[in-house]
Short mmCIF file of C-alpha atoms in Angstrom, two decimals:
data_model
loop_
_atom_site.label_atom_id
_atom_site.label_comp_id
_atom_site.label_asym_id
_atom_site.label_seq_id
_atom_site.Cartn_x
_atom_site.Cartn_y
_atom_site.Cartn_z
CA MET A 1 40.57 1.53 9.48
CA THR A 2 37.86 -1.28 8.41
CA ASN A 3 38.14 -1.00 4.79
CA LYS A 4 42.16 -1.47 4.64
CA ASP A 5 41.99 -5.06 2.53
CA ASN A 6 41.01 -2.75 -0.38
CA THR A 7 43.59 -0.49 -0.42
CA GLN A 8 46.05 -2.52 -2.70
CA TYR A 9 43.69 -2.24 -5.32
CA PHE A 10 42.45 1.01 -5.25
CA GLY A 11 46.21 1.77 -4.81
CA SER A 12 48.20 4.10 -7.02
CA ASN A 13 49.84 1.15 -8.96
CA VAL A 14 46.47 0.21 -10.32
CA SER A 15 46.25 0.82 -14.15
CA LYS A 16 43.58 3.17 -15.42
CA ASP A 17 43.82 1.53 -19.26
CA THR A 18 40.82 -0.15 -19.14
CA LEU A 19 37.57 1.14 -19.52
CA GLY A 20 36.47 -0.33 -16.48
CA GLU A 21 39.17 1.72 -14.27
CA GLN A 22 37.22 4.53 -15.47
CA ILE A 23 34.03 3.40 -14.77
CA LEU A 24 32.71 4.01 -10.63
CA TYR A 25 29.91 2.84 -9.40
CA ILE A 26 28.48 4.33 -5.69
CA VAL A 27 25.91 1.86 -4.54
CA GLY A 28 23.53 2.87 -1.68
CA ASN A 29 20.58 0.97 -0.01
CA GLY A 30 17.85 1.56 -2.47
CA PHE A 31 20.57 -0.80 -4.34
CA ASP A 32 19.43 -3.52 -2.11
CA LEU A 33 16.06 -2.68 -1.65
CA HIS A 34 15.40 -2.72 -5.64
CA HIS A 35 16.58 -6.72 -5.62
CA GLY A 36 13.67 -7.31 -2.49
CA ILE A 37 15.95 -7.58 0.10
CA ARG A 38 14.81 -6.34 3.70
CA SER A 39 17.38 -4.12 4.16
CA SER A 40 15.55 -0.96 5.00
CA TYR A 41 15.42 0.90 8.35
CA TYR A 42 12.24 -0.28 8.68
CA ALA A 43 13.44 -4.07 8.98
CA PHE A 44 15.94 -3.22 11.74
CA GLY A 45 12.77 -1.52 13.74
CA ALA A 46 10.50 -4.86 13.41
CA TYR A 47 14.13 -6.80 14.20
CA LEU A 48 14.97 -4.63 17.29
CA LYS A 49 11.53 -5.05 18.64
CA ALA A 50 11.27 -8.89 18.81
CA VAL A 51 15.03 -9.18 19.75
CA ASP A 52 15.18 -6.53 22.08
CA GLY A 53 11.86 -4.82 23.70
CA ALA A 54 13.26 -3.00 26.63
CA THR A 55 15.93 -1.40 23.81
CA TYR A 56 12.79 -0.61 21.92
CA ASP A 57 11.23 0.93 24.35
CA GLU A 58 13.63 3.19 25.13
CA LEU A 59 13.75 4.29 21.63
CA GLU A 60 9.87 4.94 21.82
CA ARG A 61 10.05 6.88 25.07
CA TYR A 62 13.05 9.44 23.75
CA PHE A 63 12.20 9.39 20.44
CA SER A 64 9.75 10.61 18.10
CA VAL A 65 9.66 6.70 17.09
CA ASP A 66 7.40 6.72 13.63
CA GLU A 67 7.26 6.37 9.69
CA GLN A 68 9.44 8.77 9.54
CA PHE A 69 12.02 8.14 11.96
CA TRP A 70 12.69 4.88 10.69
CA GLY A 71 13.00 6.54 6.99
CA GLU A 72 15.57 8.73 8.43
CA PHE A 73 16.85 6.79 10.85
CA GLU A 74 20.57 7.90 11.33
CA ALA A 75 19.69 11.85 10.70
CA GLN A 76 17.08 11.00 13.34
CA LEU A 77 19.48 9.47 16.02
CA ALA A 78 20.25 13.35 16.93
CA ASN A 79 16.86 14.17 17.95
CA LEU A 80 16.73 12.86 21.48
CA ASP A 81 14.61 14.05 23.93
CA THR A 82 17.42 15.20 26.84
CA ASP A 83 14.56 17.07 28.07
CA SER A 84 12.81 14.35 29.44
CA LEU A 85 15.57 11.73 29.61
CA LEU A 86 16.87 14.28 32.39
CA ASP A 87 13.24 14.99 33.72
CA ASP A 88 12.76 11.04 34.19
CA ALA A 89 16.02 10.58 35.42
CA SER A 90 15.78 13.18 38.02
CA THR A 91 13.65 10.89 40.18
CA PHE A 92 17.21 9.19 40.98
CA LEU A 93 18.44 12.97 42.40
CA ALA A 94 17.54 12.53 45.76
CA GLY A 95 18.18 15.80 47.95
CA TYR A 96 20.76 15.23 50.34
CA GLY A 97 19.15 16.07 53.18
CA ASP A 98 15.46 13.69 52.43
CA GLU A 99 14.90 11.61 54.78
CA ASP A 100 15.24 8.91 52.92
CA TRP A 101 19.03 10.15 51.35
CA SER A 102 21.72 7.64 52.21
CA ASP A 103 25.34 7.41 50.43
CA SER A 104 24.59 4.01 48.29
CA GLY A 105 21.72 6.33 46.27
CA HIS A 106 24.60 8.85 45.51
CA HIS A 107 25.27 7.85 42.01
CA ASP A 108 21.80 6.52 41.28
CA TYR A 109 21.02 9.38 38.90
CA GLU A 110 24.05 8.99 36.70
CA PHE A 111 23.40 5.49 36.58
CA GLU A 112 20.23 5.87 35.46
CA LEU A 113 21.37 8.18 32.84
CA THR A 114 24.48 5.58 31.65
CA ARG A 115 21.91 2.94 31.32
CA VAL A 116 19.70 4.93 28.86
CA VAL A 117 22.39 5.90 27.33
CA LYS A 118 24.07 2.67 27.16
CA ALA A 119 20.90 1.48 25.35
CA ILE A 120 20.09 3.96 22.96
CA SER A 121 24.04 4.14 21.47
CA SER A 122 26.16 0.68 22.12
CA THR A 123 23.62 -1.51 22.75
CA LEU A 124 21.75 -0.34 19.39
CA ARG A 125 25.03 -0.69 17.37
CA GLN A 126 25.18 -4.40 18.52
CA ARG A 127 21.74 -5.10 17.81
CA PHE A 128 22.15 -2.88 14.37
CA ALA A 129 25.69 -4.98 13.56
CA GLU A 130 23.56 -8.70 14.60
CA TRP A 131 20.45 -7.56 12.21
CA VAL A 132 22.85 -6.60 9.28
CA ARG A 133 24.83 -9.86 9.72
CA GLN A 134 21.64 -11.90 9.05
CA ILE A 135 20.00 -9.55 6.38
CA ALA A 136 19.56 -13.03 3.47
CA ILE A 137 21.32 -12.22 -0.29
CA PRO A 138 19.08 -13.49 -2.70
CA THR A 139 21.02 -15.88 -5.71
CA PRO A 140 20.67 -14.42 -9.51
CA THR A 141 17.86 -16.47 -9.42
CA GLU A 142 15.92 -15.75 -6.94
CA VAL A 143 16.30 -11.90 -8.04
CA ALA A 144 12.44 -10.75 -8.69
CA THR A 145 13.38 -7.73 -10.29
CA LYS A 146 15.40 -7.86 -13.26
CA LEU A 147 19.02 -7.16 -13.14
CA LEU A 148 21.04 -3.81 -13.51
CA PRO A 149 23.48 -3.65 -16.58
CA ILE A 150 26.03 -3.18 -14.60
CA ARG A 151 29.95 -3.74 -15.63
CA LYS A 152 31.58 -6.78 -13.63
CA ASP A 153 35.53 -4.67 -14.51
CA ALA A 154 34.24 -1.74 -13.23
CA ARG A 155 35.19 -0.59 -9.51
CA TYR A 156 32.52 -0.07 -6.98
CA LEU A 157 31.74 2.21 -3.45
CA THR A 158 29.57 0.54 -1.91
CA PHE A 159 27.31 2.10 1.11
CA ASN A 160 25.89 -0.84 1.87
CA TYR A 161 26.73 -3.70 4.70
CA THR A 162 26.01 -6.39 2.63
CA ASP A 163 27.49 -8.55 -0.03
CA THR A 164 24.91 -7.95 -2.98
CA LEU A 165 26.95 -6.88 -5.70
CA GLN A 166 29.31 -9.93 -5.06
CA ARG A 167 26.32 -12.09 -4.48
CA VAL A 168 24.01 -11.12 -6.98
CA TYR A 169 26.34 -10.01 -9.54
CA GLY A 170 29.68 -11.78 -9.30
CA ILE A 171 31.34 -8.65 -9.05
CA ALA A 172 35.29 -9.68 -7.31
CA GLU A 173 35.73 -8.65 -3.57
CA SER A 174 38.76 -6.51 -4.60
CA ASN A 175 36.37 -4.31 -7.08
CA VAL A 176 34.01 -3.21 -4.16
CA PHE A 177 35.23 -0.63 -1.38
CA HIS A 178 32.85 -0.81 1.58
CA ILE A 179 33.17 2.61 3.09
CA HIS A 180 31.40 1.70 5.68
CA GLY A 181 32.11 -1.61 6.68
CA ALA A 182 31.37 -4.87 5.35
CA ALA A 183 28.62 -7.35 7.29
CA GLY A 184 30.80 -10.26 6.09
CA ARG A 185 34.22 -9.22 7.63
CA ILE A 186 33.79 -10.15 11.09
CA ASN A 187 36.32 -7.19 12.57
CA ASP A 188 35.00 -4.39 10.55
CA ARG A 189 33.22 -1.81 12.40
CA LEU A 190 30.00 -1.49 10.77
CA VAL A 191 29.55 2.55 10.42
CA LEU A 192 26.62 4.37 11.25
CA GLY A 193 25.25 7.39 12.20
CA HIS A 194 24.01 10.75 12.79
CA GLY A 195 25.66 14.38 10.88
CA TRP A 196 25.19 16.63 13.51
CA LYS A 197 28.55 17.84 14.72
CA ARG A 198 27.73 19.86 18.16
CA GLY A 199 29.62 23.16 19.17
CA LEU A 200 30.84 23.94 22.51
CA VAL A 201 27.69 25.65 23.36
CA ASP A 202 25.30 22.57 22.51
CA SER A 203 26.91 21.15 25.93
CA LEU A 204 24.19 20.64 28.44
CA ASN A 205 26.97 22.17 30.82
CA PHE A 206 27.47 24.69 28.72
CA GLY A 207 27.32 28.15 30.70
CA ALA A 208 27.01 26.37 34.14
CA ASP A 209 28.59 27.48 37.56
CA PRO A 210 30.65 23.66 38.30
CA GLU A 211 30.86 25.88 42.00
CA SER A 212 27.33 26.27 42.71
CA MET A 213 25.89 22.96 40.47
CA ASP A 214 24.93 20.13 41.84
CA THR A 215 28.04 17.48 40.84
CA ARG A 216 25.76 14.92 40.15
CA VAL A 217 23.72 17.01 37.67
CA MET A 218 27.14 18.42 36.09
CA ASN A 219 28.13 14.43 35.32
CA GLY A 220 24.58 13.34 34.13
CA ASN A 221 24.39 16.18 31.40
CA GLU A 222 28.17 15.09 30.31
CA ILE A 223 26.89 11.23 30.26
CA VAL A 224 24.23 12.89 27.85
CA ASP A 225 26.69 15.11 25.82
CA ASN A 226 28.88 11.68 25.38
CA TYR A 227 25.60 10.42 23.52
CA PHE A 228 25.51 12.15 21.13
CA THR A 229 29.21 12.06 20.54
CA GLU A 230 29.18 8.15 20.11
CA THR A 231 26.56 8.09 18.03
CA PHE A 232 27.90 10.44 15.47
CA LYS A 233 29.32 9.28 12.42
CA PRO A 234 33.34 9.91 11.91
CA THR A 235 32.63 10.91 8.36
CA ALA A 236 35.64 13.41 8.36
CA SER A 237 37.74 10.72 9.73
CA VAL A 238 36.55 8.09 7.65
CA ILE A 239 37.75 10.10 4.63
CA GLU A 240 40.85 10.84 6.16
CA GLU A 241 41.66 7.17 6.81
CA ASN A 242 40.14 6.18 3.36
CA GLN A 243 42.63 8.57 1.18
CA PRO A 244 44.16 6.10 -1.02
CA PHE A 245 41.23 5.01 -2.14
CA PHE A 246 39.91 8.33 -3.02
CA GLN A 247 43.13 9.54 -4.17
CA SER A 248 43.10 6.32 -7.06
CA LEU A 249 39.80 8.18 -8.71
CA GLN A 250 41.64 10.50 -10.99
CA GLY A 251 40.90 9.04 -14.53
CA LEU A 252 36.91 8.29 -14.48
CA LYS A 253 34.88 8.92 -17.02
CA LYS A 254 31.74 7.83 -15.82
CA ILE A 255 29.88 7.91 -12.38
CA TYR A 256 26.81 5.91 -11.63
CA ILE A 257 25.02 6.64 -8.39
CA MET A 258 22.27 3.37 -7.41
CA GLY A 259 19.67 3.43 -5.16
CA HIS A 260 21.77 6.10 -2.95
CA SER A 261 19.47 8.95 -0.70
CA LEU A 262 22.37 11.77 -1.18
CA SER A 263 21.40 12.15 2.15
CA ASN A 264 23.47 15.45 3.86
CA VAL A 265 25.24 12.99 6.31
CA ASP A 266 27.14 11.16 3.73
CA LEU A 267 27.34 14.32 0.79
CA PRO A 268 30.93 15.19 2.44
CA TYR A 269 31.99 11.70 0.69
CA LEU A 270 30.95 12.84 -3.21
CA GLU A 271 32.54 16.32 -2.04
CA GLU A 272 35.34 14.54 -1.29
CA LEU A 273 35.26 12.51 -4.62
CA CYS A 274 35.22 15.70 -6.69
CA ARG A 275 38.54 17.22 -5.71
CA HIS A 276 40.13 14.03 -6.82
CA ILE A 277 38.59 14.07 -10.09
CA ASP A 278 38.34 16.26 -13.44
CA ALA A 279 34.97 17.08 -13.19
CA LYS A 280 34.84 18.55 -17.18
CA ASP A 281 35.63 15.07 -18.11
CA VAL A 282 33.05 13.10 -15.83
CA GLN A 283 29.77 12.07 -16.74
CA TRP A 284 27.02 11.42 -14.14
CA GLN A 285 23.88 8.81 -14.18
CA VAL A 286 22.29 9.06 -10.86
CA SER A 287 18.81 6.93 -9.70
CA PHE A 288 15.96 8.60 -8.13
CA HIS A 289 13.01 6.96 -6.25
CA GLU A 290 9.73 8.94 -6.66
CA ASN A 291 10.91 12.42 -8.44
CA SER A 292 14.65 13.96 -8.89
CA SER A 293 13.89 16.92 -7.82
CA ASP A 294 15.94 15.76 -4.29
CA ALA A 295 18.62 14.33 -6.21
CA GLU A 296 19.01 17.15 -8.40
CA ALA A 297 19.66 19.67 -5.57
CA SER A 298 22.51 17.37 -3.86
CA MET A 299 24.39 16.73 -7.02
CA HIS A 300 24.13 20.58 -7.43
CA SER A 301 24.83 21.41 -3.61
CA ILE A 302 28.38 19.34 -4.04
CA GLY A 303 29.14 21.48 -7.58
CA VAL A 304 28.31 19.61 -10.04
CA ASN A 305 27.31 20.48 -13.53
CA SER A 306 23.84 19.97 -14.02
CA GLU A 307 24.78 19.45 -17.87
CA LYS A 308 27.08 16.52 -16.93
CA VAL A 309 24.65 14.55 -15.30
CA LEU A 310 21.55 12.38 -16.59
CA PHE A 311 19.01 11.59 -13.74
CA VAL A 312 16.96 8.00 -14.12
CA PRO A 313 15.04 6.19 -11.94
CA LEU A 314 16.31 2.69 -10.80
CA THR A 315 13.01 0.65 -11.62
CA LYS A 316 13.28 1.58 -14.95
CA PRO A 317 17.13 -1.16 -15.94
CA ASN A 318 16.53 -0.11 -19.58
CA MET A 319 17.26 3.10 -19.23
CA TRP A 320 20.46 2.62 -18.12
CA VAL A 321 23.43 3.04 -19.95
CA CYS A 322 26.34 1.32 -18.19
CA THR A 323 29.21 1.27 -20.75
#
């Protein structure tokens, strides 16, 4: 997996005697946005439209690309308009008895579906990685907002691809665990995707009779099915491959969540984290954007006692007691 570089630090050989070792910060994209970094999915959309209009056009054609789309970009990847995609591609599905039929066009339908699926899966991920790696990170003196009172000797679980913690706050690289990959490590695969785990009944070929169905249509359905597989965030495998990190969390006393949306697709990471800590001994401090209701619901869903959680706006650094 992409984050093996940090397993030495987070392994069982690490002493938990210092106060910093008892503190974990969990950082999400709201942390970067708080520091004026253009890391929103809206910014990615603008970048994609500017550098690859063709791929952006495919997004607009087969997704409802609006404010909500970019606000929930990863989750929205599961909302591909398969009906429109298959209908558009059907113009390449000439009947075997048509006057203009030719053997050379036998696979045109599948080629067209492959072209579109490639654009909105692998090409989209490629553009996303390019965009992430060109995001400008400010120096501490360039940050317009007041810096947050975080501890340099603590440990950090970041869902961000950027190195904001290292550049702005001087956190040691060995203290930062990039669960979804780091933009600064060129060989890292940046994990991105939706959380809809499709079952057998969700396949477009479910219940089809291979004997009576056009082979081209069945193959096309499989191509579209593969889109959902390709764009699925492999949370379970990421957790499994990074067990040394999760197993190192015993002994935590305080957990600060800063700028993380606590979206459903990422909650399994927090559920795994809770499996390795003594919940009755841990105090939580969790940020929220406009109101705390969503954050409260998410924490409740993973079994964290509300009496152990303090909800604080990230925009009020004076309210954060990070000691």
